[in-house]
JSON list of C-alpha atoms in Angstrom, two decimals:
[
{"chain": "A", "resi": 1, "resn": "UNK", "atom": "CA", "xyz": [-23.56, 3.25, -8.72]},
{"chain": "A", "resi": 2, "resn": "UNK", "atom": "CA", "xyz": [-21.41, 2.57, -5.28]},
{"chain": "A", "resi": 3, "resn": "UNK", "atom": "CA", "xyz": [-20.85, 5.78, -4.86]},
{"chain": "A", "resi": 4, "resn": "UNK", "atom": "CA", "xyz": [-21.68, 7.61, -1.18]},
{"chain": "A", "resi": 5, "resn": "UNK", "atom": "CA", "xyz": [-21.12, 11.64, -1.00]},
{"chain": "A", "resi": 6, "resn": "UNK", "atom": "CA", "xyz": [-20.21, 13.84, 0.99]},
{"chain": "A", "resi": 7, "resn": "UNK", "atom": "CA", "xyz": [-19.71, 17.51, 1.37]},
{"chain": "A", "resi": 8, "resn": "UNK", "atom": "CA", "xyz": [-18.10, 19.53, 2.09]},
{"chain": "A", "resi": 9, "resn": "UNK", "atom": "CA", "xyz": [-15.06, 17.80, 1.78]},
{"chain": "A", "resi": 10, "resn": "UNK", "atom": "CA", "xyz": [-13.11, 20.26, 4.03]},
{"chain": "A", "resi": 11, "resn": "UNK", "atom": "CA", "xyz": [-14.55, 22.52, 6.79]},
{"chain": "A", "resi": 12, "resn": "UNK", "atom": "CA", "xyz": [-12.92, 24.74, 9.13]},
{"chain": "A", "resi": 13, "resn": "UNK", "atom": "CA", "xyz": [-14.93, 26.07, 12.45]},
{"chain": "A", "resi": 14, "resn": "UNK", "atom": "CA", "xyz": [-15.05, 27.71, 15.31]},
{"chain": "A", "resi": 15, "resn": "UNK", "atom": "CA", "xyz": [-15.93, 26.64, 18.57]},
{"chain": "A", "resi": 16, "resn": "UNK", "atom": "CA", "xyz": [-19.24, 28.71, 18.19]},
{"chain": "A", "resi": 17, "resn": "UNK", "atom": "CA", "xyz": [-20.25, 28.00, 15.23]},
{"chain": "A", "resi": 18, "resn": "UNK", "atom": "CA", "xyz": [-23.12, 25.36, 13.92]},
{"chain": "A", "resi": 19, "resn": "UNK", "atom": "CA", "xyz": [-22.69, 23.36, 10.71]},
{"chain": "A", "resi": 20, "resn": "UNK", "atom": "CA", "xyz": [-23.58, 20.24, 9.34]},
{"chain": "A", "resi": 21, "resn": "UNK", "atom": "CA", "xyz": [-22.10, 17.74, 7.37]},
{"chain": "A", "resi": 22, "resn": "UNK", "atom": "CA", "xyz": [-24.00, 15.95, 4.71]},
{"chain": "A", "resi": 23, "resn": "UNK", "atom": "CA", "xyz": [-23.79, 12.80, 3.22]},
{"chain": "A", "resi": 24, "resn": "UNK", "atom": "CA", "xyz": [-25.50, 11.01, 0.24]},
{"chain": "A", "resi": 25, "resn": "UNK", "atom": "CA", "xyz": [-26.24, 7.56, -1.04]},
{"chain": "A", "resi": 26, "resn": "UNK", "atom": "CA", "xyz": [-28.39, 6.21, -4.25]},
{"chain": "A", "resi": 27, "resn": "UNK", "atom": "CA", "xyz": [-27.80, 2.50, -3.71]},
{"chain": "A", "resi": 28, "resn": "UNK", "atom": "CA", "xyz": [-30.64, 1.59, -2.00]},
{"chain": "A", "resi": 29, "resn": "UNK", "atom": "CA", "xyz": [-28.76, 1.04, 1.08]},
{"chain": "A", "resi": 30, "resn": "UNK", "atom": "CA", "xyz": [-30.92, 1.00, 4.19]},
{"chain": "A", "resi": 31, "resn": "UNK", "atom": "CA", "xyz": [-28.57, 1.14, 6.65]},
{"chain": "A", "resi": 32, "resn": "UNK", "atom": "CA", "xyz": [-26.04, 4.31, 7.02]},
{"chain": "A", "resi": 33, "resn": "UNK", "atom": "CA", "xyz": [-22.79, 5.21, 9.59]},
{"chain": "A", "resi": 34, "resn": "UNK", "atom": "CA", "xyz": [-21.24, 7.98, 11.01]},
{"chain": "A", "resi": 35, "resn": "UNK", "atom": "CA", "xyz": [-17.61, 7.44, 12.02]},
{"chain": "A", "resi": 36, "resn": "UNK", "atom": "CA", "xyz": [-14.77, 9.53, 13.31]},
{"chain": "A", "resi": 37, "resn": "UNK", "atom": "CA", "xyz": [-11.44, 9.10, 12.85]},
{"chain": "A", "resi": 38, "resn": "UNK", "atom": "CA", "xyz": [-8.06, 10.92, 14.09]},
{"chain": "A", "resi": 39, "resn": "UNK", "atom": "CA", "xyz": [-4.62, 10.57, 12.25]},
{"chain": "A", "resi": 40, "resn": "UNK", "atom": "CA", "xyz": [-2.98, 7.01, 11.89]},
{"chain": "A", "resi": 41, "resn": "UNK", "atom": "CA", "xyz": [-6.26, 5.48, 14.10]},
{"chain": "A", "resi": 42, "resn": "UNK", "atom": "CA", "xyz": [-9.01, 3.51, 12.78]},
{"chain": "A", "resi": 43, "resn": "UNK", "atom": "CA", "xyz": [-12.03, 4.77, 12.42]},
{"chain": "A", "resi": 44, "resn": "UNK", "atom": "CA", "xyz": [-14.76, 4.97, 15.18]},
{"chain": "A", "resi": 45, "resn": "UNK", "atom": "CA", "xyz": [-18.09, 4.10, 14.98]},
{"chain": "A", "resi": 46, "resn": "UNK", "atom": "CA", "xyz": [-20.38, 7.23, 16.31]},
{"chain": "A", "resi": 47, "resn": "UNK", "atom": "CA", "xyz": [-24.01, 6.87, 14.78]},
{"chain": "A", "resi": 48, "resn": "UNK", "atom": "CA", "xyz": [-25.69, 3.87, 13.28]},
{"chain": "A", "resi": 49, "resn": "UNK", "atom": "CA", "xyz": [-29.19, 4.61, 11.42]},
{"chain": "A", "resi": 50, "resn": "UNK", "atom": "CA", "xyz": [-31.51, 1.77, 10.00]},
{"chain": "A", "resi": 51, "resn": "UNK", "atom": "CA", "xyz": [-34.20, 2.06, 7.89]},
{"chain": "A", "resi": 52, "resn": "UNK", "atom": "CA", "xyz": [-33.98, 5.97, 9.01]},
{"chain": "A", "resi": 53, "resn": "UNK", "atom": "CA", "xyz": [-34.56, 5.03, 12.34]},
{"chain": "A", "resi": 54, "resn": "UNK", "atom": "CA", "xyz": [-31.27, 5.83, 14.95]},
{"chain": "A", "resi": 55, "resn": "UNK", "atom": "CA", "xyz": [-30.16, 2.15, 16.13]},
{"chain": "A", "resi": 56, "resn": "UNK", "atom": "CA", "xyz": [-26.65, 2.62, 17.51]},
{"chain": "A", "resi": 57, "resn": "UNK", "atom": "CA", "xyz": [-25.26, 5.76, 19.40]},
{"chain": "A", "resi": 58, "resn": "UNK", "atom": "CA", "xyz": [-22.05, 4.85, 20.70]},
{"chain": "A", "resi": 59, "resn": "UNK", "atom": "CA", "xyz": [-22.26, 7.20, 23.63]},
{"chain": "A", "resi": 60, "resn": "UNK", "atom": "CA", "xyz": [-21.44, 9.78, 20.93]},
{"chain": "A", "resi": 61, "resn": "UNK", "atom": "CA", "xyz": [-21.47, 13.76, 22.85]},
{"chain": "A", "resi": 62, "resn": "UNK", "atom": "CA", "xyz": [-24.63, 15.99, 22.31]},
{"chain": "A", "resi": 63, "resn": "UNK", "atom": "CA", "xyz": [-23.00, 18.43, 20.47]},
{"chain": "A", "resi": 64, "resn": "UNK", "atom": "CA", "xyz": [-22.82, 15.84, 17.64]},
{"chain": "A", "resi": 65, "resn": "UNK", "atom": "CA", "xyz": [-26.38, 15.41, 16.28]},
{"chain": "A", "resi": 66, "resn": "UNK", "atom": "CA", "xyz": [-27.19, 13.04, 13.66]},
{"chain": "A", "resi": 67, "resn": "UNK", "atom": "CA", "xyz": [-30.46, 13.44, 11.62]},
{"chain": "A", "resi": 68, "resn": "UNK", "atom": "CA", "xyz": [-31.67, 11.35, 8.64]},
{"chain": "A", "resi": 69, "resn": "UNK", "atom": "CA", "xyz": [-34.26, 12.91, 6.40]},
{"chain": "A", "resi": 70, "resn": "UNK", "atom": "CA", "xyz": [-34.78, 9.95, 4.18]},
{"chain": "A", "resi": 71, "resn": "UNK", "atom": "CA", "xyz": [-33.37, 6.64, 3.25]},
{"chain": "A", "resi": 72, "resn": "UNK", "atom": "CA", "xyz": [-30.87, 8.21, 0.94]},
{"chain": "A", "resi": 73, "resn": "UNK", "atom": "CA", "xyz": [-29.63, 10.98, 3.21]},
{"chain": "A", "resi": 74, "resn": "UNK", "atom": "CA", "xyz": [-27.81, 11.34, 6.53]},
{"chain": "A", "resi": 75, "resn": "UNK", "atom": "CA", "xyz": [-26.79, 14.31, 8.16]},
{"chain": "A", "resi": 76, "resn": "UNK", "atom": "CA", "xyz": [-24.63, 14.85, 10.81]},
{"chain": "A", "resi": 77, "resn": "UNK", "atom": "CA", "xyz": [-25.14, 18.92, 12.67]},
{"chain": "A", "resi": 78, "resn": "UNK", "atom": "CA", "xyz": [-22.15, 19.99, 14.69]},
{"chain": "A", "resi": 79, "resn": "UNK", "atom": "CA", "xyz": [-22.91, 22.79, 17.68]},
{"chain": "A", "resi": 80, "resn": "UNK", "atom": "CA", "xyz": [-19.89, 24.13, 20.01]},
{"chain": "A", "resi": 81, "resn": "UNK", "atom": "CA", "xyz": [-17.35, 21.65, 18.63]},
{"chain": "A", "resi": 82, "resn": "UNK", "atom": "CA", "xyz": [-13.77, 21.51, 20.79]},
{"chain": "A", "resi": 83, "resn": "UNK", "atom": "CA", "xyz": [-10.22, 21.40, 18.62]},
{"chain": "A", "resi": 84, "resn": "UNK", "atom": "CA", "xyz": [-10.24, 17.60, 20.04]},
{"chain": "A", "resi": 85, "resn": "UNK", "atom": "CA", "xyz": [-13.34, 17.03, 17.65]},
{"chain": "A", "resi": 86, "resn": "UNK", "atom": "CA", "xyz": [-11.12, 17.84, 14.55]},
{"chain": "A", "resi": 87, "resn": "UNK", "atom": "CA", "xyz": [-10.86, 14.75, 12.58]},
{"chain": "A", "resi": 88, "resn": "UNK", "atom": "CA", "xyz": [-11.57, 12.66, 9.60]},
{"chain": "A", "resi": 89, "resn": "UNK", "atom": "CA", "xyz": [-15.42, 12.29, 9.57]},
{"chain": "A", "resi": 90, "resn": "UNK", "atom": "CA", "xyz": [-16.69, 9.24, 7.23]},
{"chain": "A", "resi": 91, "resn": "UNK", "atom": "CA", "xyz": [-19.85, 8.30, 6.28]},
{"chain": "A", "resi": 92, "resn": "UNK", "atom": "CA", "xyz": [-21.05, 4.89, 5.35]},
{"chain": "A", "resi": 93, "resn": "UNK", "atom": "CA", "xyz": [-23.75, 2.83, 4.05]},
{"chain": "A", "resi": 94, "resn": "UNK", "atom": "CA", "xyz": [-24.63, -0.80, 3.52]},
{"chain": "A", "resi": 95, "resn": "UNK", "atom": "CA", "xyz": [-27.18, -3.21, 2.16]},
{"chain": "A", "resi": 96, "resn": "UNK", "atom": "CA", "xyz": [-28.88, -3.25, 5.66]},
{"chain": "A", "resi": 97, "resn": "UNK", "atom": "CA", "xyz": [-27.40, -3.60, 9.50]},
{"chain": "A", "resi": 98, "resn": "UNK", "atom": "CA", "xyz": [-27.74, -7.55, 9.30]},
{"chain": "A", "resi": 99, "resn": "UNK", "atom": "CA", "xyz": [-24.24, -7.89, 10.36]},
{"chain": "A", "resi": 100, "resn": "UNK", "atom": "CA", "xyz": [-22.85, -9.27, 7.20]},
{"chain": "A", "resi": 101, "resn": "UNK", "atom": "CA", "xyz": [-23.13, -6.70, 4.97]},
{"chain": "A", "resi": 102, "resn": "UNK", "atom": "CA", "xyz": [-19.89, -4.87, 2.92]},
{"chain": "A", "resi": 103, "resn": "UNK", "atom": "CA", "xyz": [-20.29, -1.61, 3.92]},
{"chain": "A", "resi": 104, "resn": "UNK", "atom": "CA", "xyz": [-19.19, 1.64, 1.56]},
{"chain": "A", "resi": 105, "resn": "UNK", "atom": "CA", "xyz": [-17.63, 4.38, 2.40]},
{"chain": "A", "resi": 106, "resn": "UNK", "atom": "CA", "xyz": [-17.91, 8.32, 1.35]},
{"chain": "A", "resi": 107, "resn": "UNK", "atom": "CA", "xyz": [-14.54, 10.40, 0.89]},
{"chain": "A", "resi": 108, "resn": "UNK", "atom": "CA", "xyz": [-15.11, 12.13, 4.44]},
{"chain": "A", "resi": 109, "resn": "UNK", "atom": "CA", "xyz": [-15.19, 15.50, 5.87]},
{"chain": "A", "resi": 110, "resn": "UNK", "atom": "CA", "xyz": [-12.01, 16.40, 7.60]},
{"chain": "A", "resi": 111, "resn": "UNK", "atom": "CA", "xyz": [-12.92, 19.11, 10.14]},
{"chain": "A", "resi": 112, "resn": "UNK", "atom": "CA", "xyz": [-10.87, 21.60, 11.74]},
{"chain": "A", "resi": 113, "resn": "UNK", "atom": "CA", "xyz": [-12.33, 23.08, 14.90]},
{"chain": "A", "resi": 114, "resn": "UNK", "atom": "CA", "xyz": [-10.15, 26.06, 16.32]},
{"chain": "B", "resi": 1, "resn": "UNK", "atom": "CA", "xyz": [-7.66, -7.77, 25.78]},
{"chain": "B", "resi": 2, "resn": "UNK", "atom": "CA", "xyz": [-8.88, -5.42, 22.12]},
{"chain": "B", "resi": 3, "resn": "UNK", "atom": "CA", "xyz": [-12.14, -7.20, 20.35]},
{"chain": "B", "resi": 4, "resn": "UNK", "atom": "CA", "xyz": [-9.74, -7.18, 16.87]},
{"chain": "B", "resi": 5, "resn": "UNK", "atom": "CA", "xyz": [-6.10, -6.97, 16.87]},
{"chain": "B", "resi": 6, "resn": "UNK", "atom": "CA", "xyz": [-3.66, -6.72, 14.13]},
{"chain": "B", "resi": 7, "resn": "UNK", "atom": "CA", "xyz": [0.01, -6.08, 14.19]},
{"chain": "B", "resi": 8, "resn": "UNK", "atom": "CA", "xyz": [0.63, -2.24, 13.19]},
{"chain": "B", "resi": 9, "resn": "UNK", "atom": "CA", "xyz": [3.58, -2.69, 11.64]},
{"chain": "B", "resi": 10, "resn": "UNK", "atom": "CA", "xyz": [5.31, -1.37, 9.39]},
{"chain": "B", "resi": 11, "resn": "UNK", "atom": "CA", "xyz": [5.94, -4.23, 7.21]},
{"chain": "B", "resi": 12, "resn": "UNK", "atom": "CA", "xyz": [8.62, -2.76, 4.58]},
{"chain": "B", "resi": 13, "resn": "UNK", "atom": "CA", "xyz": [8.93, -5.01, 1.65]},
{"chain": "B", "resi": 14, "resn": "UNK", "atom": "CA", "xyz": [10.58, -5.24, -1.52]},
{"chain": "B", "resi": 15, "resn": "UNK", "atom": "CA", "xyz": [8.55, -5.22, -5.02]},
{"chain": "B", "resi": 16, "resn": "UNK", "atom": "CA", "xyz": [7.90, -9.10, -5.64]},
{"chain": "B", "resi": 17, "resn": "UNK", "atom": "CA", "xyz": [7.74, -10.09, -2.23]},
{"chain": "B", "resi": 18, "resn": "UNK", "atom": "CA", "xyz": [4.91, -11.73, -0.71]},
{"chain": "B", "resi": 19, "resn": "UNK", "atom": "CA", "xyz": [3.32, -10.82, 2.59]},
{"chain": "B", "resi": 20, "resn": "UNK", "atom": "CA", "xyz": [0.73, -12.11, 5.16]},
{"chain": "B", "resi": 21, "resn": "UNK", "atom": "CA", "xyz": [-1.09, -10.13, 7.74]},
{"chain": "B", "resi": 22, "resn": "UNK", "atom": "CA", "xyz": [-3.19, -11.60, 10.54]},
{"chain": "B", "resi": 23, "resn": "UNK", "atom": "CA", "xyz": [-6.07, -10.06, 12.65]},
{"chain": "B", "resi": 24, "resn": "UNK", "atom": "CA", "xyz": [-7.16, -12.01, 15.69]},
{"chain": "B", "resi": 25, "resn": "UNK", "atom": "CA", "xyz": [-10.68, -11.27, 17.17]},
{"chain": "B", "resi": 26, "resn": "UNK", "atom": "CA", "xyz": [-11.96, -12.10, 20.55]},
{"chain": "B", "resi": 27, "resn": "UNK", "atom": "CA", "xyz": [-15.61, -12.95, 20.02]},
{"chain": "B", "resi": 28, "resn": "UNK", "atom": "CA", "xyz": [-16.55, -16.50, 18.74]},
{"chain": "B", "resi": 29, "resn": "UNK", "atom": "CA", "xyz": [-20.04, -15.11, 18.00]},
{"chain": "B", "resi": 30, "resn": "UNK", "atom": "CA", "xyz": [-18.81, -12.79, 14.79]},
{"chain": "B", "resi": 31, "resn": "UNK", "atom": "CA", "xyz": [-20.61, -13.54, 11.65]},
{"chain": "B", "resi": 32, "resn": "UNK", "atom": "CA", "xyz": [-18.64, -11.73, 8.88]},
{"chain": "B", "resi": 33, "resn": "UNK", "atom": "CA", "xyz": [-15.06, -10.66, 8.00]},
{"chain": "B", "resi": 34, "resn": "UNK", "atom": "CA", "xyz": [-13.74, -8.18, 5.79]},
{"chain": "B", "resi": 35, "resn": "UNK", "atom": "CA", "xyz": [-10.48, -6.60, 5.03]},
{"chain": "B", "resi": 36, "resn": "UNK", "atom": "CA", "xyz": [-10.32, -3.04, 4.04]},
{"chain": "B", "resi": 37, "resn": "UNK", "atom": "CA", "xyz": [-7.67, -1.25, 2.32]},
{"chain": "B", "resi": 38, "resn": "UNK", "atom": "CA", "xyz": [-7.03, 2.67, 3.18]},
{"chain": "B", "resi": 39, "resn": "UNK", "atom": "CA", "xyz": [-4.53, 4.84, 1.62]},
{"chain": "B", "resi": 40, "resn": "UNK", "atom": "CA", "xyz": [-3.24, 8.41, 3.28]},
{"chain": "B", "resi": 41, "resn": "UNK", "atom": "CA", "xyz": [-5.85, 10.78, 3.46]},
{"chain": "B", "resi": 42, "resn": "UNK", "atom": "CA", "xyz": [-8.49, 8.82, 1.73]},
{"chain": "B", "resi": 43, "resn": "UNK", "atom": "CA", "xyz": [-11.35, 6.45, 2.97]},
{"chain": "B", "resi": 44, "resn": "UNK", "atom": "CA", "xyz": [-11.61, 3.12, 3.38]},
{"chain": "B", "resi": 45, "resn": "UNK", "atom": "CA", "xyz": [-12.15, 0.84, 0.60]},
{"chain": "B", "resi": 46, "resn": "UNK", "atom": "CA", "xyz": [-13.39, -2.86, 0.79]},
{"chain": "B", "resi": 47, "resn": "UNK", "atom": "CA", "xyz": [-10.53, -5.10, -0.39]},
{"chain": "B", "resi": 48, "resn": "UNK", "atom": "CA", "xyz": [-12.17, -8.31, 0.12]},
{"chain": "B", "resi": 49, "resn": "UNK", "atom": "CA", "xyz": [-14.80, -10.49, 2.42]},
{"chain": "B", "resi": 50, "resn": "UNK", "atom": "CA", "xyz": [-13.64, -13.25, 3.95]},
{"chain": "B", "resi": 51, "resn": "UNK", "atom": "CA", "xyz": [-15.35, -16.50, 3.84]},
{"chain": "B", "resi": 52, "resn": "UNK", "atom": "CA", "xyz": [-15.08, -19.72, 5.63]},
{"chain": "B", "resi": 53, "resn": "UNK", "atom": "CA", "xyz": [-13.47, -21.75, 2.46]},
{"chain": "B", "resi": 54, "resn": "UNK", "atom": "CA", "xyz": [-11.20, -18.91, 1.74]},
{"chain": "B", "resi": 55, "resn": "UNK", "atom": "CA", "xyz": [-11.04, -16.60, -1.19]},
{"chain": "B", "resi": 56, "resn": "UNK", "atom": "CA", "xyz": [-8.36, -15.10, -3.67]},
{"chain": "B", "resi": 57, "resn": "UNK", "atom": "CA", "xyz": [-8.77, -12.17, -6.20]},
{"chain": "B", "resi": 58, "resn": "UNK", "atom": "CA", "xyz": [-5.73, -12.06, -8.01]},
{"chain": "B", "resi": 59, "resn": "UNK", "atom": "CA", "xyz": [-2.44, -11.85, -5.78]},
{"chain": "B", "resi": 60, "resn": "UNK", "atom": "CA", "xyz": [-4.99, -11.55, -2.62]},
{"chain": "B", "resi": 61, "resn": "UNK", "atom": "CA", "xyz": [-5.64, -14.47, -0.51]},
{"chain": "B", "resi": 62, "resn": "UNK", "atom": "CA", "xyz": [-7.65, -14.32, 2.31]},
{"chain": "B", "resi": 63, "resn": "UNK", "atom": "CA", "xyz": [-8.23, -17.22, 4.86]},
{"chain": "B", "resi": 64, "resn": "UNK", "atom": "CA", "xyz": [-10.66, -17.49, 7.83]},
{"chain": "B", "resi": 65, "resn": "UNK", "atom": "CA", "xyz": [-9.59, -19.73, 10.97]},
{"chain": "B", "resi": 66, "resn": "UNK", "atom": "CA", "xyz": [-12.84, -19.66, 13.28]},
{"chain": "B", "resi": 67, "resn": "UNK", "atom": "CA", "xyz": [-11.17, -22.33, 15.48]},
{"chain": "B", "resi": 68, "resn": "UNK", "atom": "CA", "xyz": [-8.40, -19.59, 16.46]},
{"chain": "B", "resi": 69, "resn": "UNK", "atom": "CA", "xyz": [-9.95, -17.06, 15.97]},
{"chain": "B", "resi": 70, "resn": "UNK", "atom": "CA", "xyz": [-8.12, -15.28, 13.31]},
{"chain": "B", "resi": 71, "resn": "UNK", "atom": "CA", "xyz": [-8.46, -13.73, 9.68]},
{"chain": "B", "resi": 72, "resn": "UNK", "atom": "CA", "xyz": [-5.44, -13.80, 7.44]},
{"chain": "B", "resi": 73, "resn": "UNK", "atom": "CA", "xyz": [-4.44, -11.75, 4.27]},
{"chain": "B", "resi": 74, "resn": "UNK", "atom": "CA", "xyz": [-1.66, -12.59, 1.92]},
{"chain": "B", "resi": 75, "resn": "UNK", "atom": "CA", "xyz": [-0.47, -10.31, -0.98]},
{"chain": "B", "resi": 76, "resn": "UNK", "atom": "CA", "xyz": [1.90, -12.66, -3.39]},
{"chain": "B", "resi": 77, "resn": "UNK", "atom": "CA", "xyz": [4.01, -10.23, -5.83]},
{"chain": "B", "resi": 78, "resn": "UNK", "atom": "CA", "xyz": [4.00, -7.60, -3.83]},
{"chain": "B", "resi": 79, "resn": "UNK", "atom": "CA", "xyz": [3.45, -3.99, -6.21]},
{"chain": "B", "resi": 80, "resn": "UNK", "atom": "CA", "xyz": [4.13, -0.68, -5.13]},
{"chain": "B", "resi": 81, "resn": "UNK", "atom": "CA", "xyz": [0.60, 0.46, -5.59]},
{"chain": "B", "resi": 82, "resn": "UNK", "atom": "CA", "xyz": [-0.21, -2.29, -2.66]},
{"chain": "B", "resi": 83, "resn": "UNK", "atom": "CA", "xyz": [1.47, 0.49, -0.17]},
{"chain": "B", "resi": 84, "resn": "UNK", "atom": "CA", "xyz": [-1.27, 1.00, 2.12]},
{"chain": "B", "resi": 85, "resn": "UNK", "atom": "CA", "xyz": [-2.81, 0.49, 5.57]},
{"chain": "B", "resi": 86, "resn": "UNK", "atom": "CA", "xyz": [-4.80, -2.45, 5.49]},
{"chain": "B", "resi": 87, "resn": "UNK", "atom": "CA", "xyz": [-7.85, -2.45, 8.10]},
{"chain": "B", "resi": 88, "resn": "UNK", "atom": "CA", "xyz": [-9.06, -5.88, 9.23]},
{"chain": "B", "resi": 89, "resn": "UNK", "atom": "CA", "xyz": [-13.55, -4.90, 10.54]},
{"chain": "B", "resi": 90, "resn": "UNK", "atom": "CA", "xyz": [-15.30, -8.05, 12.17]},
{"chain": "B", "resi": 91, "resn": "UNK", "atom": "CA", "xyz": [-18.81, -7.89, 12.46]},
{"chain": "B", "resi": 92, "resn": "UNK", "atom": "CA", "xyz": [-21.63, -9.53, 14.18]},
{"chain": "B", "resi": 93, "resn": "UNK", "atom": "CA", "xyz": [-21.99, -11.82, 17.72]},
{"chain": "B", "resi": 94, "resn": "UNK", "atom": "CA", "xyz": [-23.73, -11.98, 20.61]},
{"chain": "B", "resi": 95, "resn": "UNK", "atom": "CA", "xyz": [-26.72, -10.08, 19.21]},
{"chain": "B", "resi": 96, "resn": "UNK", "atom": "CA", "xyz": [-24.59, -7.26, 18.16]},
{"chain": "B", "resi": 97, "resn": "UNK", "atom": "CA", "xyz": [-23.96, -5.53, 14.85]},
{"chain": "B", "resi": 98, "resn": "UNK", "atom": "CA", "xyz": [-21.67, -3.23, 15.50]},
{"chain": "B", "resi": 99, "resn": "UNK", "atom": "CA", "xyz": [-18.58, -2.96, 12.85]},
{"chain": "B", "resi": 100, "resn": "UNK", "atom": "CA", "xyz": [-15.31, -3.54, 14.83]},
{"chain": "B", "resi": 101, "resn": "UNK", "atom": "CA", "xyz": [-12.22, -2.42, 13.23]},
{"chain": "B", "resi": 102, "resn": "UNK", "atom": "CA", "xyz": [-8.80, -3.40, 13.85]},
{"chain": "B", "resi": 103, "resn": "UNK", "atom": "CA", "xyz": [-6.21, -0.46, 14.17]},
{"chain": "B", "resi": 104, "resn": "UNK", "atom": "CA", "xyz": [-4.84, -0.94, 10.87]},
{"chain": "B", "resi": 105, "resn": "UNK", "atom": "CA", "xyz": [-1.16, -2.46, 9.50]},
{"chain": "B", "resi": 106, "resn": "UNK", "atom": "CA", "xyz": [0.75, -0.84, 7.35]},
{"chain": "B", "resi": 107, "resn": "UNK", "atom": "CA", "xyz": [2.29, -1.93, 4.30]},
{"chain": "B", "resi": 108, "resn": "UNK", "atom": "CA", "xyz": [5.59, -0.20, 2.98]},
{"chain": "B", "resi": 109, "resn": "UNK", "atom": "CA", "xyz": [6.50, -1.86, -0.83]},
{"chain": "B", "resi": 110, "resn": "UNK", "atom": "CA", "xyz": [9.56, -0.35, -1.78]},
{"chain": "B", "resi": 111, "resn": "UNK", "atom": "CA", "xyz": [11.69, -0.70, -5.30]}
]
């Protein structure tokens, strides 16, 4: 199984609102990512989590907050978004944050903030 | 000067063709190499690693120069299905291991 989840796969919010954005791996994968990514742009690194612990927060704004419950699960809640936030959000995981590692993506959340 | 740079493109090519793409990187430290392939809408998928002797799957080639500092991919018999954006993602050096993708080129295969 190389298969990372996420849901929902569309969401459409307010600036108000709080949500969260899920994502799911069974691979054993100790290492998990949070990326952004707007139209025709590659994608940007935001949150880096090892061995559930956060290792790598790219200067990422509060009102992104990443949270992982357990070594198969990595959440990402979303408080008083702006339209600029709307994007592509991916998630990722690989074997561990050595460096080397292939890492595999989920199908992404795009978001619409209005 | 960008960490990882690749030409945008598009490059617009006719089925049976055969195309390269390079992606130049800046930091002599980076441990591992990987192209990525990404169609419209969807997520990235791994195409291939790269490796210092080189390695081919099929019609893919892809070649690591460390002394210039540059990855190449080559697509031989070029397929309509191969129409995508194709995402170059250097990792490693200098202590860091922080991903580092290249903005993407585009491929274009037409009939």
């Amino acid at each position: 199984d190389t298969e990372v989840t996420q849901t929902p796969k569309h969401l459409v919010m307010g600036m108000t609102n709080k949500k969260s954005l899920k994502c799911e791996q069974h691979m054993g994968h100790r290492a998990m990512y949070w990326y952004k990514q707007k139209a025709k742009k590659p994608p940007e690194l935001m949150f880096v989590y090892s061995y559930e612990k956060l290792s790598i927060n790219e200067s990422v704004p509060s009102r992104f907050s990443p949270e992982c419950p357990n070594s198969s699960l990595l959440n990402l809640h979303l408080h008083a978004l702006q339209p600029e936030d709307s994007a592509l959000y991916l998630c990722a995981s690989s074997q561990d944050e050595a460096g080397a590692e292939t890492q595999y993506f989920g199908p992404g959340t795009r978001l619409l903030v209005l | 000067r960008k960490e990882v740079e690749q030409d945008p493109g598009p490059f617009n090519v006719p089925e049976g063709a055969t195309v390269a793409f390079n992606c130049t990187y800046s930091n002599s430290a980076s441990q591992s190499f990987f192209w990525y392939r990404q169609d419209c809408r969807k997520e990235p998928k791994l195409l291939m690693s790269v490796y210092s002797s080189g390695n081919e799957d099929g019609r893919f080639t892809a070649q690591l120069n460390r002394a210039s500092q540059y990855i190449s991919l080559l697509i031989r018999d070029s397929k309509l299905s191969d129409s995508a954006t194709y995402l170059c993602v250097v990792n490693g050096g200098g202590g860091s291991y922080i991903p580092t993708f290249g903005r993407g080129t585009s491929l274009i295969v037409h009939p």
